[in-house]
Coordinates of C-alpha atoms in Angstrom, one line a residue:
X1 CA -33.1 2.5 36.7
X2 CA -30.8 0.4 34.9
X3 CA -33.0 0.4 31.5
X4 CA -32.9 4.4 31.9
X5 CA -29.4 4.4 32.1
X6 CA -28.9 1.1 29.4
X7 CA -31.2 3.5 26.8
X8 CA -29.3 6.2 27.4
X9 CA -25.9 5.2 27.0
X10 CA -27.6 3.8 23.6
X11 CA -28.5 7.2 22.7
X12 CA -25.5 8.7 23.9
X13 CA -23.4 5.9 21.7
X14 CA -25.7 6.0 19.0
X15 CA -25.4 9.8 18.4
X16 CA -21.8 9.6 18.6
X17 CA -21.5 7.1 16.0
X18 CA -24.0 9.0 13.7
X19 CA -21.4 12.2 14.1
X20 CA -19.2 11.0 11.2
X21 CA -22.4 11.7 8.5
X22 CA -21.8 15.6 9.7
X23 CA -17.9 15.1 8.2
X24 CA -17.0 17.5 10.8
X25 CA -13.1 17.2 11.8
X26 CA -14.8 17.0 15.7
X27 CA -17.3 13.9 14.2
X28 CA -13.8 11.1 13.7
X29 CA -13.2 11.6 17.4
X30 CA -17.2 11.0 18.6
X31 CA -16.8 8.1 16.1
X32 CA -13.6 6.6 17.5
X33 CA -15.6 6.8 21.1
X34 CA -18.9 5.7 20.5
X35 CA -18.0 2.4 22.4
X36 CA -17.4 4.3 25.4
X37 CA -21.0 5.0 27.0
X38 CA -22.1 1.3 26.2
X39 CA -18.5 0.1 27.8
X40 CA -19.2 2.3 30.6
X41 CA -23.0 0.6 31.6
X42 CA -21.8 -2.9 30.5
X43 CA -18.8 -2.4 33.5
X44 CA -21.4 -0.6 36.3
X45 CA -24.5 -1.8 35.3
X46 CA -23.8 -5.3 33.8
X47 CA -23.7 -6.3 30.5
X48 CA -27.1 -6.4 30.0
X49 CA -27.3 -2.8 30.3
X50 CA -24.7 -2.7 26.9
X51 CA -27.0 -5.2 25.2
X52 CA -30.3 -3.1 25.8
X53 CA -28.6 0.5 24.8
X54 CA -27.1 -1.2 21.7
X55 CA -30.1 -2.5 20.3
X56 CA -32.1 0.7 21.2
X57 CA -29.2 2.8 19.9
X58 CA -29.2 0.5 16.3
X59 CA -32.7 0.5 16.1
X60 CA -32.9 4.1 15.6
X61 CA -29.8 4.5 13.7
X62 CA -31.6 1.5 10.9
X63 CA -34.8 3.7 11.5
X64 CA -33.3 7.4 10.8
X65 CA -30.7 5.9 8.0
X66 CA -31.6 2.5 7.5
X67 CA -30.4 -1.2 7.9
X68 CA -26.9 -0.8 6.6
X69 CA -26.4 1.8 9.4
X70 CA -28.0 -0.8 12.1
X71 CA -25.5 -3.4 11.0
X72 CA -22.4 -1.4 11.1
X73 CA -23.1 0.1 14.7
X74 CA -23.9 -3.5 16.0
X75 CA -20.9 -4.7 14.5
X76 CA -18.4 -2.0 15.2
X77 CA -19.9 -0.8 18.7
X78 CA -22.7 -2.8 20.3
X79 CA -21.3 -6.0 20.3
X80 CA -17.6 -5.0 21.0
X81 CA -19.2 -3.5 24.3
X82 CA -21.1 -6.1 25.3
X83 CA -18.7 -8.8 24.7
X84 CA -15.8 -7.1 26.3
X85 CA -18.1 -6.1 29.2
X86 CA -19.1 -9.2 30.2
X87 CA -15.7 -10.6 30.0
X88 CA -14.4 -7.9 32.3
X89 CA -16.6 -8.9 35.0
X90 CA -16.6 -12.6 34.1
X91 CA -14.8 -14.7 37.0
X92 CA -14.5 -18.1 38.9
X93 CA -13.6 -18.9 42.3
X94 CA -9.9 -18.9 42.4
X95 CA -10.1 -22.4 44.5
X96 CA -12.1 -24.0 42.0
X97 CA -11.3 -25.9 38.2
X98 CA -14.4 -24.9 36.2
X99 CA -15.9 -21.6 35.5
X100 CA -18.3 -19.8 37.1
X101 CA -19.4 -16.3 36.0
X102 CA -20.3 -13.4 38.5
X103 CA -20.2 -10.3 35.5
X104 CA -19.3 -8.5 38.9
X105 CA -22.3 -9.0 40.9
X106 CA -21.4 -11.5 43.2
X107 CA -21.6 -10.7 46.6
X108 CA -18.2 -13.0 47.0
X109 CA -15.4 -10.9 47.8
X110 CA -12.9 -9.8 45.1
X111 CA -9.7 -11.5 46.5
X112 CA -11.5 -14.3 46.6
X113 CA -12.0 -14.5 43.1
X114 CA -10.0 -15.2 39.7
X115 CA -10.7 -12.4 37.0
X116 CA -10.8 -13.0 33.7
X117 CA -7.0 -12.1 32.1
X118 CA -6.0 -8.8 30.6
X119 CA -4.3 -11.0 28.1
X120 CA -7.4 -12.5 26.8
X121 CA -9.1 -9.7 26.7
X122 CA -6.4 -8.5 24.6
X123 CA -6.7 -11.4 22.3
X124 CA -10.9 -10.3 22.8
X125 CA -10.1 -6.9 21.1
X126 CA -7.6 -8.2 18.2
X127 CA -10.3 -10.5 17.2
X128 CA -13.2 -7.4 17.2
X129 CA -10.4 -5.2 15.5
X130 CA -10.4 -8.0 12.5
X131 CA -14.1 -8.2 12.5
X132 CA -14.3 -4.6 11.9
X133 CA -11.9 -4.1 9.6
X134 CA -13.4 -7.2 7.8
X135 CA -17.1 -5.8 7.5
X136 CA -15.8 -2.7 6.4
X137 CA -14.1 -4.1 4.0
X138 CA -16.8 -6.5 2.7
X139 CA -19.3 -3.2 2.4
X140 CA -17.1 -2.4 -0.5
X141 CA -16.6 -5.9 -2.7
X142 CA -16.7 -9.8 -2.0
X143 CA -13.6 -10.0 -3.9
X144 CA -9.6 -9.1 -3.3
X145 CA -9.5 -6.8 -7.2
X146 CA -12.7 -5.2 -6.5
X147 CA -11.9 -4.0 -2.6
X148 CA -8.7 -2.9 -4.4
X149 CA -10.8 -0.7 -6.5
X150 CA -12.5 0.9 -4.2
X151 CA -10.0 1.8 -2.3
X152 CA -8.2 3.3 -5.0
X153 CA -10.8 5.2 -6.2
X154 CA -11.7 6.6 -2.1
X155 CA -8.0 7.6 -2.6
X156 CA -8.2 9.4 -6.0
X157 CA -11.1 11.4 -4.6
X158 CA -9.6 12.4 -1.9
X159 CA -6.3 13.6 -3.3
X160 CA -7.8 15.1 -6.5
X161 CA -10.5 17.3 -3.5
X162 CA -6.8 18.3 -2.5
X163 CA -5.5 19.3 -5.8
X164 CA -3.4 16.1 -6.1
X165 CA -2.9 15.0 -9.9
X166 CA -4.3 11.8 -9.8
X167 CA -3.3 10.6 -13.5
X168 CA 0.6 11.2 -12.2
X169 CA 2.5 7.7 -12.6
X170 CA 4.3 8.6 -9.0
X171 CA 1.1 9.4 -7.8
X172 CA -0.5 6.0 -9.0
X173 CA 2.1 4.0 -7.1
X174 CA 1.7 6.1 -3.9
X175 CA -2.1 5.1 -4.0
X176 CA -1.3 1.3 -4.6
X177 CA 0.7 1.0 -1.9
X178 CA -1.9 3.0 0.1
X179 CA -4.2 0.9 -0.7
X180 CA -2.4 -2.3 -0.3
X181 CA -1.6 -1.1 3.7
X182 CA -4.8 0.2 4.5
X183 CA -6.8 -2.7 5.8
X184 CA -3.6 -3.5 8.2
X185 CA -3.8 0.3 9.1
X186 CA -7.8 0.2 10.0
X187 CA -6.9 -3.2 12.1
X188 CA -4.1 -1.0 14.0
X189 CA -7.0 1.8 14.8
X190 CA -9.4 -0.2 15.6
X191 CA -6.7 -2.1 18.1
X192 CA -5.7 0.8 19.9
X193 CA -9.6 2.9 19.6
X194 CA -11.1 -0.4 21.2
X195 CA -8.5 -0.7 23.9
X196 CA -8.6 3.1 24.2
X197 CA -12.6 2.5 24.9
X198 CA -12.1 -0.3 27.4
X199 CA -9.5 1.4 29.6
X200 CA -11.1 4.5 29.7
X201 CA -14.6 3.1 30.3
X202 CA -12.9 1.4 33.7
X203 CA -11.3 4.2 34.6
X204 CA -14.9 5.9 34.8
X205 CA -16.8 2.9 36.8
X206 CA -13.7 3.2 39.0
X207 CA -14.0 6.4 40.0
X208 CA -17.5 6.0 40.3
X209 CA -17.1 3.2 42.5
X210 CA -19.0 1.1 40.7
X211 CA -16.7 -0.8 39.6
X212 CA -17.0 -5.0 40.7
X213 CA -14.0 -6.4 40.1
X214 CA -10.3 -5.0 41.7
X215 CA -8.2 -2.8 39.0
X216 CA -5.6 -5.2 36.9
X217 CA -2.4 -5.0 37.0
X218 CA -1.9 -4.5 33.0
X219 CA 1.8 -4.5 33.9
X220 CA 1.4 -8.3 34.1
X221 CA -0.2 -8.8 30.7
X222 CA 0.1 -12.2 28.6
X223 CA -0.5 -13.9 25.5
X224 CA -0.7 -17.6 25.5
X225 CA 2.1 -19.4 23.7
X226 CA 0.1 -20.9 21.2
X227 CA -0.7 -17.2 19.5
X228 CA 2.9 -17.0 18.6
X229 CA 2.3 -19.8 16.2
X230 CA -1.4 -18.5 14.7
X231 CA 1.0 -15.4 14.2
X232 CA 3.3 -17.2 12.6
X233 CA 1.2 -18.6 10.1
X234 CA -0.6 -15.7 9.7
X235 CA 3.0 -13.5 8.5
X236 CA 3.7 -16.1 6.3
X237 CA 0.3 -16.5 5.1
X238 CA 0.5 -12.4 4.1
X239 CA 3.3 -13.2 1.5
X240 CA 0.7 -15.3 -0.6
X241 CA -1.8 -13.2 -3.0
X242 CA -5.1 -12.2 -3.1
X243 CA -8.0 -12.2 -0.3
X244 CA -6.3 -14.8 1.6
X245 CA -3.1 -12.5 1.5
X246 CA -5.6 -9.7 2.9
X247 CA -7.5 -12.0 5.3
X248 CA -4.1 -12.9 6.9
X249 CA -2.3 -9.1 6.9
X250 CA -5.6 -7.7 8.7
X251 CA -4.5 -10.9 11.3
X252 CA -1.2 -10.4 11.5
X253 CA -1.9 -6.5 12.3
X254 CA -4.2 -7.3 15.1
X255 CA -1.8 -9.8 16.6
X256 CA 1.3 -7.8 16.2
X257 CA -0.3 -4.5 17.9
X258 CA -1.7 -7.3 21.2
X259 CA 2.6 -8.3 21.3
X260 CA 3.0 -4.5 21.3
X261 CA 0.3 -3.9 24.5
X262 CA 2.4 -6.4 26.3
X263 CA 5.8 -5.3 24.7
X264 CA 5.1 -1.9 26.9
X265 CA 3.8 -3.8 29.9
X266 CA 7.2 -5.9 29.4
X267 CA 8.8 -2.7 29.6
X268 CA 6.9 -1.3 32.4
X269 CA 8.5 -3.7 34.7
X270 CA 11.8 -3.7 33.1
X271 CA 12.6 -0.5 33.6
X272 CA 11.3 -0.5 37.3
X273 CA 14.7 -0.7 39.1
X274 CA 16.0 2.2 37.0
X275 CA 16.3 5.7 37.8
X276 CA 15.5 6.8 34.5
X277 CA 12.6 4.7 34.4
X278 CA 10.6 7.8 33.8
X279 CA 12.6 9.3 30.8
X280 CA 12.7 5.2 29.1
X281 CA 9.0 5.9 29.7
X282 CA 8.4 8.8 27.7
X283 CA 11.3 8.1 24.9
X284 CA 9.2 4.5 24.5
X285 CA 5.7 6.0 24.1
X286 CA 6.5 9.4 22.7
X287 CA 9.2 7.5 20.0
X288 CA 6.2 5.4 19.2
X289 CA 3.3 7.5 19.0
X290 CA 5.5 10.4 17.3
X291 CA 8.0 8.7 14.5
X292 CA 5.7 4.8 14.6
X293 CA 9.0 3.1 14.2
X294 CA 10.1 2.1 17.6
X295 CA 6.7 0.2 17.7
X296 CA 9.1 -2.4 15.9
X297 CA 10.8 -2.3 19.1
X298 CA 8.4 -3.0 21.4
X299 CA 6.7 -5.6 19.8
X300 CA 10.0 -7.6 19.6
X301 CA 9.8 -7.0 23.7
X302 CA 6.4 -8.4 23.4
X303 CA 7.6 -11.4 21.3
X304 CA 10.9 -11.9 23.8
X305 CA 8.2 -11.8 26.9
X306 CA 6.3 -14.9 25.4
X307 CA 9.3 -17.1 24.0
X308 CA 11.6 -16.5 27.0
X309 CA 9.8 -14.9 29.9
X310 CA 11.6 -11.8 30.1
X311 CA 9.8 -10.2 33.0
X312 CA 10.6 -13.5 35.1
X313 CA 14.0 -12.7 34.4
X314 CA 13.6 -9.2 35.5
X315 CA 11.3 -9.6 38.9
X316 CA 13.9 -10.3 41.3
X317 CA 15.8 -7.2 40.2
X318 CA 13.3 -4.8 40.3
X319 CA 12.2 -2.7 42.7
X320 CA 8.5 -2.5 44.7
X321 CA 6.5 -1.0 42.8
X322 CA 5.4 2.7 43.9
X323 CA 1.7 4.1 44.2
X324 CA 2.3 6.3 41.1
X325 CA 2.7 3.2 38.8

């Protein structure tokens, strides 16, 4: 039963990740969630389950479209899912110093185990979001001026297909600058799509009941310190030139949009002992999602949380919190 259900989550995944050659509008979505079916048997199934449909799933995609096509969905989907699966059920006894992994088929029960932190799954996904932003990037040059290139000219196209003068001097800047923040934009996508996946796919197995491991409390989500400092280096890395300068925005990107996760789990808790907690709520995630700039905000909450512990400093104010958080 489980190899039925590990094949066809591949197929399901694999279909939905061979959409985008339609170019329909509909195709960018079934793209964006083509981790979900894998994420979904990796977290009720086990992980081998993810393994099995991802390998069946690229298979088929190298057979029908070739090897470039296998290497991209293993990169991008298969092996996001089955990583992030297994470290969602991975656990230890919460008694004992060394590791011991379950992947949520341990017959111990769950309060007697230690799960594997939100935060490093967080840290899980940033380093998957680089990946993928990477590879893409490598498919179209092994060097800073010619992936600059290609962009460009992906950018011309698509503005002159819209009537856009492409020769137009203002028109040339726009598309550097385009360019120039594009690899840092893919990161951010595949942050959130990947995160998306993985919350969504627990939701499911929840519901289900087939979930092994109790539901998180993402409220209490952390980096560890030393991430500030990779971050660090990584911003000031960005200022330098070339594929180094690249290398290190596509970094910075993925780390900045992890400070931002637990930026809104900072404010979560913050705002717990207000009675507009709902309204802050909204304003925070609407503002964000709607004018992008309040992001700036949040992440500084997620940078406060890790250099001075601002939800410690909030606990003792706040209030129990209710079923509906």
């Amino acid at each position: 039963m489980n190899i039925l259900i590990a094949v066809a989550a591949g197929c399901a995944a694999g279909l939905m990740f061979a959409s985008i050659v339609s170019g329909a509008l509909i195709s960018l979505l079934l793209f964006y969630l083509a981790p979900l079916p894998l994420m979904v048997a990796a977290l009720g199934w086990g992980p081998t389950s993810a393994l099995i449909g991802a390998v069946t799933a690229g298979a088929g995609l190298g057979l029908a479209f070739g090897f470039a096509y296998f290497a991209a969905f293993i990169v991008t989907v298969g092996l996001p899912a089955f990583w992030l699966g297994h470290l969602t059920l991975l656990a230890q006894p919460a008694t004992a110093a060394g590791a011991s992994s379950t992947n949520g088929l341990s017959p111990a029960p769950a309060e007697a185990l230690e799960w594997y932190p939100p935060g490093r799954l967080v840290l899980w996904i940033a380093v998957f979001a680089c990946l993928i932003t990477l590879s893409a990037l490598l498919t179209l040059g092994s060097d800073y001026e010619t992936i600059m290139a290609a962009l460009r000219r992906g950018l011309t196209r698509i503005i002159g297909a819209r009537g856009g003068a492409a020769s137009d001097t203002d028109t040339d800047a726009v598309l550097d600058a385009i360019a120039q923040i594009a690899p840092a934009a893919a990161t951010l996508v595949a942050m959130f799509t990947l995160t998306l996946n993985l919350w969504l796919s627990g939701k499911i197995v929840l519901t289900s009941g087939r979930l092994h491991r109790p539901w998180p409390d993402l409220r209490s989500i952390e980096l560890p310190q030393v991430v500030m400092i990779v971050l660090a280096a990584t911003l000031a890395l960005s200022f330098t030139s070339g594929l180094l300068a690249m290398l290190s925005q596509i970094a910075s990107a993925a780390l900045l949009t992890a400070y931002m996760l637990v930026g809104f789990a900072v404010l979560h808790v913050i705002t717990q002992s207000s009675s507009a907690r709902l309204l802050w709520l909204i304003a925070a995630y609407g503002g964000v999602v709607i004018l992008g700039w309040p992001a700036l905000i949040i992440v500084m909450l997620g940078l406060l949380e890790g250099a001075i512990g601002l939800r410690r400093r909030f606990a003792g104010r706040a209030k129990p919190p209710s079923l509906s958080s």
